[in-house]
PDB file of C-alpha atoms in Angstrom:
ATOM      1  CA  UNK A   1       0.000   0.000   0.000  1.00  0.00           C
ATOM      2  CA  UNK A   2       1.069   3.520  -0.503  1.00  0.00           C
ATOM      3  CA  UNK A   3       2.081   5.724   2.366  1.00  0.00           C
ATOM      4  CA  UNK A   4      -0.051   8.620   1.148  1.00  0.00           C
ATOM      5  CA  UNK A   5      -2.146  10.554   3.637  1.00  0.00           C
ATOM      6  CA  UNK A   6      -5.071   8.445   4.706  1.00  0.00           C
ATOM      7  CA  UNK A   7      -3.430   5.100   3.928  1.00  0.00           C
ATOM      8  CA  UNK A   8      -4.182   2.039   6.028  1.00  0.00           C
ATOM      9  CA  UNK A   9      -0.648   2.194   7.438  1.00  0.00           C
ATOM     10  CA  UNK A  10      -1.395   5.609   8.881  1.00  0.00           C
ATOM     11  CA  UNK A  11      -4.778   4.406  10.143  1.00  0.00           C
ATOM     12  CA  UNK A  12      -3.211   1.349  11.831  1.00  0.00           C
ATOM     13  CA  UNK A  13      -0.402   3.322  13.484  1.00  0.00           C
ATOM     14  CA  UNK A  14      -2.859   5.789  14.994  1.00  0.00           C
ATOM     15  CA  UNK A  15      -3.984   3.176  17.529  1.00  0.00           C
ATOM     16  CA  UNK A  16      -0.645   1.409  18.123  1.00  0.00           C
ATOM     17  CA  UNK A  17       0.241   3.331  21.293  1.00  0.00           C
ATOM     18  CA  UNK A  18      -3.208   2.726  22.780  1.00  0.00           C
ATOM     19  CA  UNK A  19      -2.927  -0.996  22.009  1.00  0.00           C
ATOM     20  CA  UNK A  20       0.437  -1.172  23.740  1.00  0.00           C
ATOM     21  CA  UNK A  21      -0.850   0.681  26.823  1.00  0.00           C
ATOM     22  CA  UNK A  22      -3.855  -1.653  27.074  1.00  0.00           C
ATOM     23  CA  UNK A  23      -1.692  -4.785  27.020  1.00  0.00           C
ATOM     24  CA  UNK A  24      -3.108  -5.853  23.653  1.00  0.00           C
ATOM     25  CA  UNK A  25      -0.775  -7.603  21.220  1.00  0.00           C
ATOM     26  CA  UNK A  26      -1.392  -7.560  17.467  1.00  0.00           C
ATOM     27  CA  UNK A  27       0.059  -9.951  14.877  1.00  0.00           C
ATOM     28  CA  UNK A  28      -0.780  -8.498  11.486  1.00  0.00           C
ATOM     29  CA  UNK A  29      -0.263  -9.686   7.953  1.00  0.00           C
ATOM     30  CA  UNK A  30       0.823  -7.513   5.061  1.00  0.00           C
ATOM     31  CA  UNK A  31      -1.298  -4.689   3.730  1.00  0.00           C
ATOM     32  CA  UNK A  32      -2.911  -5.918   0.505  1.00  0.00           C
ATOM     33  CA  UNK A  33      -4.427  -3.875  -2.341  1.00  0.00           C
ATOM     34  CA  UNK A  34      -6.752  -5.152  -5.076  1.00  0.00           C
ATOM     35  CA  UNK A  35      -6.811  -3.397  -8.467  1.00  0.00           C
ATOM     36  CA  UNK A  36     -10.571  -2.911  -8.017  1.00  0.00           C
ATOM     37  CA  UNK A  37      -9.954  -0.491  -5.132  1.00  0.00           C
ATOM     38  CA  UNK A  38     -10.239  -2.416  -1.880  1.00  0.00           C
ATOM     39  CA  UNK A  39      -7.337  -2.440   0.603  1.00  0.00           C
ATOM     40  CA  UNK A  40      -7.016  -4.516   3.766  1.00  0.00           C
ATOM     41  CA  UNK A  41      -4.741  -5.664   6.556  1.00  0.00           C
ATOM     42  CA  UNK A  42      -5.812  -8.514   8.846  1.00  0.00           C
ATOM     43  CA  UNK A  43      -4.589  -8.993  12.425  1.00  0.00           C
ATOM     44  CA  UNK A  44      -4.959 -11.453  15.272  1.00  0.00           C
ATOM     45  CA  UNK A  45      -5.387  -9.483  18.479  1.00  0.00           C
ATOM     46  CA  UNK A  46      -4.648 -10.897  21.928  1.00  0.00           C
ATOM     47  CA  UNK A  47      -5.006  -9.645  25.470  1.00  0.00           C
ATOM     48  CA  UNK A  48      -4.379 -12.104  28.282  1.00  0.00           C
ATOM     49  CA  UNK A  49      -6.190 -15.342  27.460  1.00  0.00           C
ATOM     50  CA  UNK A  50      -8.530 -13.679  24.935  1.00  0.00           C
ATOM     51  CA  UNK A  51      -8.121 -13.506  21.139  1.00  0.00           C
ATOM     52  CA  UNK A  52     -10.039 -11.939  18.268  1.00  0.00           C
ATOM     53  CA  UNK A  53      -9.528 -11.016  14.618  1.00  0.00           C
ATOM     54  CA  UNK A  54      -9.563  -7.483  13.263  1.00  0.00           C
ATOM     55  CA  UNK A  55      -9.387  -6.245   9.680  1.00  0.00           C
ATOM     56  CA  UNK A  56      -8.438  -2.687   8.798  1.00  0.00           C
ATOM     57  CA  UNK A  57      -9.838  -1.862   5.366  1.00  0.00           C
ATOM     58  CA  UNK A  58     -10.719   0.816   2.858  1.00  0.00           C
ATOM     59  CA  UNK A  59     -13.356   0.315   0.175  1.00  0.00           C
ATOM     60  CA  UNK A  60     -12.686   2.666  -2.727  1.00  0.00           C
ATOM     61  CA  UNK A  61     -14.638   0.557  -5.244  1.00  0.00           C
ATOM     62  CA  UNK A  62     -17.691   2.791  -5.173  1.00  0.00           C
ATOM     63  CA  UNK A  63     -19.867  -0.257  -4.356  1.00  0.00           C
ATOM     64  CA  UNK A  64     -20.970  -1.883  -1.145  1.00  0.00           C
ATOM     65  CA  UNK A  65     -19.064  -5.137  -0.708  1.00  0.00           C
ATOM     66  CA  UNK A  66     -19.507  -8.291   1.312  1.00  0.00           C
ATOM     67  CA  UNK A  67     -16.715  -9.477   3.570  1.00  0.00           C
ATOM     68  CA  UNK A  68     -16.109 -12.496   5.772  1.00  0.00           C
ATOM     69  CA  UNK A  69     -13.619 -12.238   8.642  1.00  0.00           C
ATOM     70  CA  UNK A  70     -12.524 -15.585  10.087  1.00  0.00           C
ATOM     71  CA  UNK A  71     -10.500 -16.290  13.228  1.00  0.00           C
ATOM     72  CA  UNK A  72      -9.015 -19.802  13.175  1.00  0.00           C
ATOM     73  CA  UNK A  73      -7.658 -21.497  16.279  1.00  0.00           C
ATOM     74  CA  UNK A  74      -6.195 -24.886  17.096  1.00  0.00           C
ATOM     75  CA  UNK A  75      -8.346 -27.978  16.683  1.00  0.00           C
ATOM     76  CA  UNK A  76     -10.396 -26.502  13.836  1.00  0.00           C
ATOM     77  CA  UNK A  77     -12.101 -23.909  16.039  1.00  0.00           C
ATOM     78  CA  UNK A  78     -13.323 -20.900  14.063  1.00  0.00           C
ATOM     79  CA  UNK A  79     -15.217 -17.683  14.630  1.00  0.00           C
ATOM     80  CA  UNK A  80     -16.707 -15.995  11.559  1.00  0.00           C
ATOM     81  CA  UNK A  81     -18.205 -12.557  11.138  1.00  0.00           C
ATOM     82  CA  UNK A  82     -19.845 -11.052   8.058  1.00  0.00           C
ATOM     83  CA  UNK A  83     -18.841  -7.414   7.592  1.00  0.00           C
ATOM     84  CA  UNK A  84     -20.516  -4.946   5.242  1.00  0.00           C
ATOM     85  CA  UNK A  85     -17.876  -2.495   3.971  1.00  0.00           C
ATOM     86  CA  UNK A  86     -19.753   0.651   2.934  1.00  0.00           C
ATOM     87  CA  UNK A  87     -19.040   2.291  -0.405  1.00  0.00           C
ATOM     88  CA  UNK A  88     -16.782   5.097   0.793  1.00  0.00           C
ATOM     89  CA  UNK A  89     -13.071   5.754   0.703  1.00  0.00           C
ATOM     90  CA  UNK A  90     -12.568   6.106   4.462  1.00  0.00           C
ATOM     91  CA  UNK A  91     -10.553   3.590   6.505  1.00  0.00           C
ATOM     92  CA  UNK A  92     -12.645   1.397   8.784  1.00  0.00           C
ATOM     93  CA  UNK A  93     -12.393  -1.777  10.871  1.00  0.00           C
ATOM     94  CA  UNK A  94     -14.359  -4.921  11.510  1.00  0.00           C
ATOM     95  CA  UNK A  95     -13.601  -7.418  14.262  1.00  0.00           C
ATOM     96  CA  UNK A  96     -14.849 -10.771  15.501  1.00  0.00           C
ATOM     97  CA  UNK A  97     -16.135 -11.271  19.021  1.00  0.00           C
ATOM     98  CA  UNK A  98     -13.428 -11.885  21.611  1.00  0.00           C
ATOM     99  CA  UNK A  99     -13.092 -15.521  22.604  1.00  0.00           C
ATOM    100  CA  UNK A 100     -10.972 -17.467  25.087  1.00  0.00           C
ATOM    101  CA  UNK A 101      -7.671 -18.586  23.606  1.00  0.00           C
ATOM    102  CA  UNK A 102      -7.738 -22.344  23.071  1.00  0.00           C
ATOM    103  CA  UNK A 103      -4.070 -22.972  22.414  1.00  0.00           C
ATOM    104  CA  UNK A 104      -0.548 -21.735  22.909  1.00  0.00           C
ATOM    105  CA  UNK A 105       0.101 -17.999  22.452  1.00  0.00           C
ATOM    106  CA  UNK A 106       0.177 -17.068  18.795  1.00  0.00           C
ATOM    107  CA  UNK A 107      -1.614 -20.214  17.604  1.00  0.00           C
ATOM    108  CA  UNK A 108      -4.594 -18.363  16.078  1.00  0.00           C
ATOM    109  CA  UNK A 109      -4.643 -16.962  12.542  1.00  0.00           C
ATOM    110  CA  UNK A 110      -7.151 -14.780  10.726  1.00  0.00           C
ATOM    111  CA  UNK A 111      -8.235 -14.154   7.145  1.00  0.00           C
ATOM    112  CA  UNK A 112     -10.580 -11.588   5.598  1.00  0.00           C
ATOM    113  CA  UNK A 113     -12.172 -12.065   2.180  1.00  0.00           C
ATOM    114  CA  UNK A 114     -13.883  -9.271   0.259  1.00  0.00           C
ATOM    115  CA  UNK A 115     -16.295 -10.108  -2.558  1.00  0.00           C
ATOM    116  CA  UNK A 116     -18.114  -7.925  -5.027  1.00  0.00           C
ATOM    117  CA  UNK A 117     -21.803  -7.344  -5.529  1.00  0.00           C
ATOM    118  CA  UNK A 118     -24.199  -9.737  -7.183  1.00  0.00           C
ATOM    119  CA  UNK A 119     -25.495 -13.211  -6.430  1.00  0.00           C
ATOM    120  CA  UNK A 120     -23.312 -14.956  -3.839  1.00  0.00           C
ATOM    121  CA  UNK A 121     -22.409 -17.831  -6.186  1.00  0.00           C
ATOM    122  CA  UNK A 122     -21.286 -15.380  -8.890  1.00  0.00           C
ATOM    123  CA  UNK A 123     -19.722 -12.587  -6.810  1.00  0.00           C
ATOM    124  CA  UNK A 124     -16.035 -12.170  -7.646  1.00  0.00           C
ATOM    125  CA  UNK A 125     -13.412 -12.512  -4.919  1.00  0.00           C
ATOM    126  CA  UNK A 126     -11.713  -9.116  -4.900  1.00  0.00           C
ATOM    127  CA  UNK A 127      -9.237  -9.536  -2.060  1.00  0.00           C
ATOM    128  CA  UNK A 128      -8.025 -12.033   0.533  1.00  0.00           C
ATOM    129  CA  UNK A 129      -5.831 -10.750   3.390  1.00  0.00           C
ATOM    130  CA  UNK A 130      -4.416 -12.891   6.174  1.00  0.00           C
ATOM    131  CA  UNK A 131      -2.585 -12.415   9.442  1.00  0.00           C
ATOM    132  CA  UNK A 132       1.000 -13.464   9.981  1.00  0.00           C
ATOM    133  CA  UNK A 133       1.459 -16.967  11.297  1.00  0.00           C
ATOM    134  CA  UNK A 134       3.081 -17.387  14.681  1.00  0.00           C
ATOM    135  CA  UNK A 135       6.881 -17.881  14.413  1.00  0.00           C
ATOM    136  CA  UNK A 136       6.660 -21.447  15.800  1.00  0.00           C
ATOM    137  CA  UNK A 137       3.880 -22.291  13.294  1.00  0.00           C
ATOM    138  CA  UNK A 138       5.898 -21.381  10.183  1.00  0.00           C
ATOM    139  CA  UNK A 139       7.250 -24.173   8.050  1.00  0.00           C
TER     140      UNK A 139
END
């Protein structure tokens, strides 16, 4: 993503100090941009024994999109949330409910998928953005 004014990087950094003060850890994937105009960065958030997924995004497509944010934990446990990114060019967030961590620290991952308008079976996948995997989970 660009580092122009209003970029997701700037949006994400604006809350970094508050996250640190609150004891919240974030493990984020790369910022991803689709040619159609949607940008996203997905993170796994953790505080104590609680985890959740958060996606920072910007929808500059001019259309309302559909998005699915998924938090995946050990043993096939998942939490999914449907987000509705409005058709505006302002950064926004969507996050899953907070759940008890069910594995070692850093064992959860998250992915956000953004699809275009139209019938669900025909809607094009515009962007998929995932969190970083925990260092011990990398192969």
